[in-house]
CSV table of C-alpha atoms in Angstrom, one decimal:
chain,number,residue,atom,x,y,z
A,1,MET,CA,94.3,90.4,72.6
A,2,ARG,CA,91.6,93.8,72.8
A,3,ALA,CA,93.0,96.8,74.3
A,4,THR,CA,91.3,100.5,74.6
A,5,THR,CA,92.9,103.1,71.7
A,6,ILE,CA,92.8,106.6,71.3
A,7,HIS,CA,92.1,108.0,67.9
A,8,ALA,CA,90.8,111.6,68.0
A,9,PRO,CA,89.2,113.5,70.7
A,10,PHE,CA,85.9,111.4,71.7
A,11,ASP,CA,87.2,108.6,69.6
A,12,MET,CA,88.0,106.3,71.7
A,13,ARG,CA,87.7,102.4,70.2
A,14,VAL,CA,88.8,98.6,71.7
A,15,GLU,CA,90.4,97.1,68.8
A,16,ASP,CA,93.1,93.8,68.1
A,17,VAL,CA,96.5,94.7,69.0
A,18,PRO,CA,99.7,92.2,69.6
A,19,ASP,CA,99.8,90.4,72.5
A,20,PRO,CA,102.7,91.2,75.0
A,21,VAL,CA,105.6,89.3,75.0
A,22,VAL,CA,108.3,89.1,77.0
A,23,ARG,CA,111.0,91.3,75.8
A,24,ASN,CA,113.8,91.5,78.3
A,25,PRO,CA,114.9,89.1,81.0
A,26,GLY,CA,113.1,91.8,83.6
A,27,ASP,CA,110.0,92.0,81.9
A,28,ALA,CA,106.7,90.1,83.1
A,29,VAL,CA,103.3,89.4,81.3
A,30,VAL,CA,100.0,90.3,83.1
A,31,ARG,CA,96.6,89.6,82.0
A,32,VAL,CA,94.8,91.8,83.9
A,33,LEU,CA,91.7,91.7,86.2
A,34,ARG,CA,90.6,95.0,86.8
A,35,SER,CA,91.4,98.1,85.0
A,36,CYS,CA,89.9,101.9,85.4
A,37,ILE,CA,89.6,105.3,84.1
A,38,CYS,CA,91.5,108.0,85.9
A,39,GLY,CA,90.5,111.8,85.7
A,40,SER,CA,93.3,112.6,84.3
A,41,ASP,CA,92.8,110.2,81.1
A,42,LEU,CA,89.8,112.7,80.5
A,43,TRP,CA,92.8,115.2,79.4
A,44,ALA,CA,93.5,112.8,76.2
A,45,TYR,CA,89.6,112.2,75.3
A,46,ARG,CA,88.7,115.8,75.7
A,47,GLY,CA,92.3,116.7,73.4
A,48,GLU,CA,93.6,118.9,76.4
A,49,SER,CA,96.8,116.5,76.2
A,50,ALA,CA,98.2,115.3,72.6
A,51,ARG,CA,98.2,111.1,71.9
A,52,GLN,CA,99.5,109.2,68.9
A,53,ALA,CA,96.4,108.1,66.9
A,54,GLY,CA,95.8,104.6,68.0
A,55,GLN,CA,98.4,104.9,71.1
A,56,ARG,CA,97.4,102.7,74.1
A,57,ILE,CA,95.2,104.2,77.1
A,58,GLY,CA,95.1,103.4,81.1
A,59,HIS,CA,97.5,103.5,83.4
A,60,GLU,CA,95.3,101.8,86.7
A,61,PHE,CA,95.4,97.7,86.6
A,62,LEU,CA,95.8,94.5,88.6
A,63,GLY,CA,95.9,91.3,87.7
A,64,ILE,CA,97.5,87.9,87.0
A,65,VAL,CA,101.2,87.2,86.2
A,66,GLU,CA,101.3,84.9,82.8
A,67,GLU,CA,105.1,84.9,81.8
A,68,THR,CA,108.5,86.4,83.1
A,69,GLY,CA,111.7,87.2,82.0
A,70,ALA,CA,114.8,84.7,83.2
A,71,GLU,CA,116.0,87.8,85.5
A,72,VAL,CA,112.3,88.2,87.8
A,73,SER,CA,112.4,86.3,90.8
A,74,GLY,CA,109.9,88.5,92.8
A,75,VAL,CA,107.0,87.4,91.4
A,76,ARG,CA,105.9,84.4,89.3
A,77,ARG,CA,103.5,82.8,87.0
A,78,GLY,CA,99.9,82.8,88.8
A,79,ASP,CA,100.6,85.1,91.2
A,80,LEU,CA,97.9,88.0,91.4
A,81,VAL,CA,99.6,91.2,91.6
A,82,VAL,CA,99.2,95.2,91.4
A,83,ALA,CA,101.0,97.6,89.8
A,84,PRO,CA,101.5,101.7,90.5
A,85,PHE,CA,100.8,104.4,87.3
A,86,MET,CA,104.7,103.8,86.5
A,87,TRP,CA,107.1,101.3,86.0
A,88,SER,CA,110.2,101.7,88.1
A,89,ASP,CA,113.6,99.7,88.1
A,90,GLY,CA,113.8,99.7,92.1
A,91,VAL,CA,117.1,100.2,92.2
A,92,CYS,CA,118.1,103.8,91.0
A,93,ASP,CA,119.0,106.0,93.4
A,94,TYR,CA,115.9,107.9,93.4
A,95,CYS,CA,113.9,104.2,93.6
A,96,ARG,CA,115.9,103.9,96.7
A,97,GLU,CA,114.7,107.3,98.5
A,98,GLY,CA,111.0,106.5,97.8
A,99,LEU,CA,111.2,108.8,94.7
A,100,THR,CA,109.8,105.9,92.3
A,101,THR,CA,108.3,108.7,89.9
A,102,SER,CA,111.9,110.0,89.2
A,103,CYS,CA,113.0,106.4,88.1
A,104,GLU,CA,116.0,106.9,85.9
A,105,HIS,CA,114.6,104.1,83.5
A,106,GLY,CA,110.7,105.0,84.5
A,107,GLY,CA,107.3,105.2,82.6
A,108,PHE,CA,104.2,105.5,82.2
A,109,TRP,CA,101.9,102.9,81.0
A,110,GLY,CA,100.2,103.9,77.7
A,111,SER,CA,102.9,106.0,76.6
A,112,ALA,CA,104.1,105.4,72.9
A,113,GLY,CA,105.3,101.8,72.5
A,114,SER,CA,103.7,101.0,75.4
A,115,ASP,CA,101.3,98.7,76.6
A,116,GLY,CA,98.0,100.8,78.5
A,117,GLY,CA,96.1,99.5,81.0
A,118,GLN,CA,93.0,99.5,79.7
A,119,GLY,CA,93.2,96.1,77.9
A,120,GLU,CA,93.9,92.5,77.7
A,121,ALA,CA,97.5,92.5,79.0
A,122,VAL,CA,99.8,94.4,79.6
A,123,ARG,CA,103.7,93.5,79.2
A,124,VAL,CA,105.7,94.9,82.4
A,125,PRO,CA,109.4,96.3,82.4
A,126,PHE,CA,111.2,95.8,85.8
A,127,ALA,CA,108.7,93.7,87.3
A,128,ASP,CA,110.6,93.1,90.2
A,129,GLY,CA,111.0,97.0,91.2
A,130,THR,CA,107.2,97.6,89.5
A,131,LEU,CA,104.9,94.9,90.5
A,132,VAL,CA,103.3,94.3,94.2
A,133,ALA,CA,102.7,90.4,95.0
A,134,LEU,CA,98.9,90.6,96.7
A,135,PRO,CA,97.4,87.1,98.4
A,136,ALA,CA,95.5,85.0,96.0
A,137,GLU,CA,92.7,84.5,97.7
A,138,ALA,CA,91.6,88.7,96.6
A,139,ALA,CA,91.2,87.7,93.4
A,140,SER,CA,87.7,85.5,94.1
A,141,ASP,CA,86.6,88.7,96.2
A,142,ASP,CA,84.4,91.9,93.7
A,143,ARG,CA,84.5,94.0,96.5
A,144,LEU,CA,89.1,93.7,97.7
A,145,LEU,CA,89.6,94.0,94.6
A,146,ALA,CA,88.5,96.8,94.1
A,147,ALA,CA,90.1,98.1,96.8
A,148,LEU,CA,93.2,97.0,95.9
A,149,LEU,CA,93.0,98.8,92.8
A,150,THR,CA,92.9,102.2,94.1
A,151,LEU,CA,96.3,101.3,95.0
A,152,SER,CA,97.8,101.4,91.6
A,153,ASP,CA,97.1,105.3,91.5
A,154,VAL,CA,94.4,106.8,93.7
A,155,MET,CA,94.4,105.6,97.4
A,156,GLY,CA,98.5,106.4,96.9
A,157,THR,CA,97.7,110.2,95.6
A,158,GLY,CA,95.3,110.6,98.3
A,159,HIS,CA,97.8,109.9,101.0
A,160,HIS,CA,101.1,111.7,98.7
A,161,ALA,CA,98.7,114.6,99.2
A,162,ALA,CA,97.6,114.2,103.0
A,163,LEU,CA,101.6,114.0,103.5
A,164,GLY,CA,102.1,117.0,102.1
A,165,ALA,CA,99.5,118.5,103.3
A,166,GLY,CA,100.9,117.1,106.7
A,167,ALA,CA,97.8,116.0,108.0
A,168,ARG,CA,98.0,115.0,111.5
A,169,ALA,CA,96.4,114.2,114.6
A,170,GLY,CA,95.3,117.5,116.1
A,171,ALA,CA,95.2,119.1,112.6
A,172,THR,CA,92.2,120.2,110.4
A,173,VAL,CA,92.4,119.2,107.2
A,174,ALA,CA,90.7,120.7,104.0
A,175,VAL,CA,90.1,118.8,101.0
A,176,VAL,CA,89.7,120.9,97.6
A,177,GLY,CA,88.2,118.4,95.2
A,178,ASP,CA,85.5,116.4,95.4
A,179,GLY,CA,86.7,113.2,92.4
A,180,ALA,CA,88.0,109.8,93.3
A,181,VAL,CA,91.6,111.3,94.7
A,182,GLY,CA,90.2,114.2,96.8
A,183,LEU,CA,87.9,111.3,98.3
A,184,CYS,CA,91.4,109.0,99.1
A,185,ALA,CA,92.1,112.3,100.1
A,186,VAL,CA,89.6,112.1,102.6
A,187,LEU,CA,90.7,108.6,103.9
A,188,ALA,CA,94.1,109.3,104.1
A,189,ALA,CA,94.1,112.0,106.2
A,190,LYS,CA,91.6,110.2,108.9
A,191,ARG,CA,94.1,107.2,108.5
A,192,LEU,CA,96.8,109.9,109.8
A,193,GLY,CA,94.8,111.1,112.7
A,194,ALA,CA,93.2,114.0,111.5
A,195,ASP,CA,90.9,115.7,114.0
A,196,ARG,CA,88.7,117.6,111.2
A,197,ILE,CA,88.5,117.0,108.2
A,198,ILE,CA,86.2,119.4,106.1
A,199,ALA,CA,85.9,118.3,102.5
A,200,LEU,CA,84.7,121.2,99.6
A,201,GLY,CA,82.3,119.6,96.9
A,202,ARG,CA,79.0,120.4,95.1
A,203,HIS,CA,78.0,117.0,94.3
A,204,GLU,CA,76.0,114.9,97.3
A,205,ALA,CA,76.7,111.4,96.3
A,206,ARG,CA,80.7,112.8,96.0
A,207,THR,CA,80.0,113.9,100.0
A,208,ASP,CA,78.1,111.3,100.9
A,209,ILE,CA,81.1,109.3,99.8
A,210,ALA,CA,83.5,111.9,101.8
A,211,ARG,CA,81.4,112.0,104.8
A,212,ARG,CA,81.8,107.8,104.8
A,213,PHE,CA,85.6,108.2,104.3
A,214,GLY,CA,85.9,110.7,107.3
A,215,ALA,CA,84.7,114.1,106.8
A,216,THR,CA,83.3,116.2,109.3
A,217,ASP,CA,82.5,118.7,107.4
A,218,VAL,CA,81.3,119.2,103.8
A,219,VAL,CA,81.4,123.0,101.9
A,220,ALA,CA,79.6,123.3,98.8
A,221,GLU,CA,80.6,127.3,97.5
A,222,ARG,CA,83.1,127.8,95.7
A,223,GLY,CA,85.5,130.7,95.3
A,224,ASP,CA,85.4,133.5,97.4
A,225,ALA,CA,82.3,131.8,99.1
A,226,ALA,CA,84.0,128.7,100.1
A,227,VAL,CA,87.0,130.4,101.5
A,228,GLU,CA,84.3,132.7,103.7
A,229,ALA,CA,82.7,128.9,104.8
A,230,VAL,CA,85.8,127.4,105.7
A,231,ARG,CA,87.3,130.2,107.8
A,232,GLU,CA,83.4,130.2,109.4
A,233,LEU,CA,84.4,126.1,110.5
A,234,THR,CA,87.7,126.8,111.8
A,235,ARG,CA,87.4,130.2,114.2
A,236,GLY,CA,89.1,132.6,111.4
A,237,GLN,CA,92.5,130.9,110.6
A,238,GLY,CA,91.5,128.1,107.8
A,239,ALA,CA,92.8,124.7,108.5
A,240,HIS,CA,96.2,123.5,109.3
A,241,ALA,CA,96.6,120.9,106.2
A,242,VAL,CA,95.3,121.6,102.6
A,243,VAL,CA,94.7,118.9,99.9
A,244,GLU,CA,94.4,120.5,96.5
A,245,ALA,CA,93.1,117.8,94.2
A,246,VAL,CA,92.1,119.8,91.2
A,247,GLY,CA,94.5,121.2,89.3
A,248,THR,CA,93.1,125.2,88.5
A,249,GLU,CA,94.1,128.2,89.2
A,250,GLN,CA,90.8,128.6,90.8
A,251,SER,CA,91.4,125.1,93.3
A,252,MET,CA,94.9,126.2,93.8
A,253,ARG,CA,94.0,130.1,94.8
A,254,THR,CA,90.9,128.7,97.0
A,255,ALA,CA,94.0,126.5,99.1
A,256,VAL,CA,96.1,129.0,99.2
A,257,SER,CA,93.3,131.1,100.8
A,258,ILE,CA,91.9,128.2,103.2
A,259,ALA,CA,95.3,127.7,104.9
A,260,ARG,CA,96.5,128.5,108.5
A,261,ASP,CA,99.4,130.7,108.7
A,262,GLY,CA,102.5,128.0,109.2
A,263,GLY,CA,100.0,125.7,107.9
A,264,ALA,CA,100.7,123.4,104.2
A,265,ILE,CA,99.4,122.5,101.1
A,266,GLY,CA,99.8,118.9,99.4
A,267,PHE,CA,99.4,119.4,96.0
A,268,VAL,CA,98.4,116.7,93.5
A,269,GLY,CA,95.6,118.0,91.0
A,270,VAL,CA,98.3,118.0,88.1
A,271,PRO,CA,97.9,121.9,86.7
A,272,HIS,CA,96.3,121.8,83.3
A,273,GLY,CA,94.8,124.7,81.6
A,274,SER,CA,95.4,128.3,83.3
A,275,GLY,CA,98.1,129.2,85.6
A,276,THR,CA,99.1,128.0,88.9
A,277,GLY,CA,97.0,130.8,91.2
A,278,LEU,CA,99.7,131.0,93.3
A,279,ASP,CA,100.9,134.3,94.7
A,280,LEU,CA,104.6,134.0,96.5
A,281,SER,CA,104.5,136.7,98.5
A,282,VAL,CA,101.4,135.6,100.0
A,283,MET,CA,102.8,132.6,100.8
A,284,PHE,CA,106.1,133.6,102.3
A,285,ASP,CA,104.4,136.7,104.6
A,286,ARG,CA,101.5,133.3,105.9
A,287,ASN,CA,104.4,130.5,106.2
A,288,ILE,CA,102.8,128.4,103.8
A,289,ALA,CA,104.7,125.3,102.5
A,290,LEU,CA,103.9,123.7,99.4
A,291,ARG,CA,104.5,120.1,98.9
A,292,GLY,CA,103.5,117.4,96.5
A,293,GLY,CA,103.3,116.7,92.4
A,294,VAL,CA,103.3,113.3,91.4
A,295,ALA,CA,102.7,110.8,93.6
A,296,PRO,CA,105.4,107.9,93.7
A,297,VAL,CA,102.5,105.5,94.6
A,298,ARG,CA,105.3,102.6,94.5
A,299,ALA,CA,106.1,103.4,97.7
A,300,TYR,CA,103.5,103.6,99.2
A,301,ILE,CA,101.5,100.1,98.4
A,302,PRO,CA,103.3,98.6,101.4
A,303,GLU,CA,103.0,100.9,103.8
A,304,LEU,CA,98.8,100.8,102.3
A,305,LEU,CA,98.4,97.3,101.9
A,306,PRO,CA,97.8,95.8,105.0
A,307,ASP,CA,95.0,98.3,106.2
A,308,VAL,CA,93.2,97.5,103.5
A,309,LEU,CA,93.4,94.0,103.5
A,310,ASP,CA,92.4,94.0,107.0
A,311,GLY,CA,89.6,96.6,106.4
A,312,SER,CA,91.2,99.3,108.6
A,313,ILE,CA,90.3,101.4,105.2
A,314,ASP,CA,88.4,100.7,102.2
A,315,PRO,CA,88.5,102.9,99.0
A,316,SER,CA,86.3,100.6,96.8
A,317,PRO,CA,83.0,103.0,96.8
A,318,VAL,CA,85.0,105.6,94.5
A,319,PHE,CA,84.2,103.0,91.1
A,320,ASP,CA,80.4,104.1,90.7
A,321,LEU,CA,80.0,102.1,87.4
A,322,THR,CA,81.9,98.6,86.5
A,323,VAL,CA,82.2,97.9,82.5
A,324,GLY,CA,83.5,95.6,80.5
A,325,LEU,CA,86.6,96.1,78.4
A,326,GLU,CA,83.9,96.5,75.4
A,327,GLY,CA,82.3,99.2,77.3
A,328,VAL,CA,85.2,101.6,78.1
A,329,PRO,CA,84.4,104.3,75.7
A,330,ASP,CA,80.8,104.1,77.5
A,331,GLY,CA,82.7,104.2,80.8
A,332,TYR,CA,85.0,107.6,78.9
A,333,LYS,CA,81.5,109.3,78.5
A,334,ALA,CA,80.1,108.7,81.7
A,335,MET,CA,83.0,110.3,83.3
A,336,ASP,CA,82.9,112.8,81.2
A,337,GLU,CA,79.6,114.0,81.7
A,338,ARG,CA,79.5,113.7,85.2
A,339,THR,CA,77.2,110.9,85.5
A,340,ALA,CA,80.1,108.7,87.0
A,341,LEU,CA,82.8,109.0,89.4
A,342,LYS,CA,85.2,106.4,88.5
A,343,VAL,CA,84.8,103.4,86.0
A,344,MET,CA,86.0,100.3,87.0
A,345,VAL,CA,86.8,97.9,83.9
A,346,ALA,CA,86.2,94.2,84.6
A,347,ASN,CA,87.7,91.7,82.8
């Protein structure tokens, strides 16, 4: 089959690789219909995170079950399914508690020796614990497929951030970061009933989506100017709930500074390139809570799926460029140069 591999910084290739096969009784093989490029994939693309030459890549996909192992009972050949960005067994203590990203037998797509989502097919370990079946008719609806694809990562991660921040009815929510996760956090905050949602971002095309998703205000400034602007919008108090969806020192400093005393920060921006920017004494004095981390999106899919299916939420606008599998290297270039927000790969 054809799959995306990474060989060096800025060296992405679509190559012939061995077809995936069932190795264990709990495996399934999924033929990929849709996958996408994540902002975190860019770290490998830019050489900021190490990869072996020829390693697979991509962790967001949905598709059709082609084959199952003897012990798989939750899905069968021909089912349309979505996969969260990690596989998990569904039965360990962590999975039972909803923290599927800490599964004792879990792992990431594209890790050494595993298939990546940016290919024609994927071997899925622990298929019963990992895959979620979707309505068959969705396979012929391009917009719905795009919306469902976000459940593999960005919509669930935005939801995780909004929950961690304490988004709720009556709350003011501020979202730091205008990438796909930040935009989905806006949508999640709206879904959770937030009265006011302040989106921090400088790119008009992205902040237009934020408004479409429910943002009531947009702050284009950065740093101290952004803090001042949010304070002006909130009678000097700051936001009850703050989402940090970038992962840099500056973004975390901004998040702490715009949080209301007694508020909370939901952080899902993976820290990279700097320290955290946290001053624990400030957080202690102002009773600011910090929650978040790697989003257990498998646990959230059953909750979010009905709202996507009935149109209550539609995260599909985060995809602003679609390429075929052979166009994946160009998709990376577009996201790296910020000419695309999030690239979908249609097989």
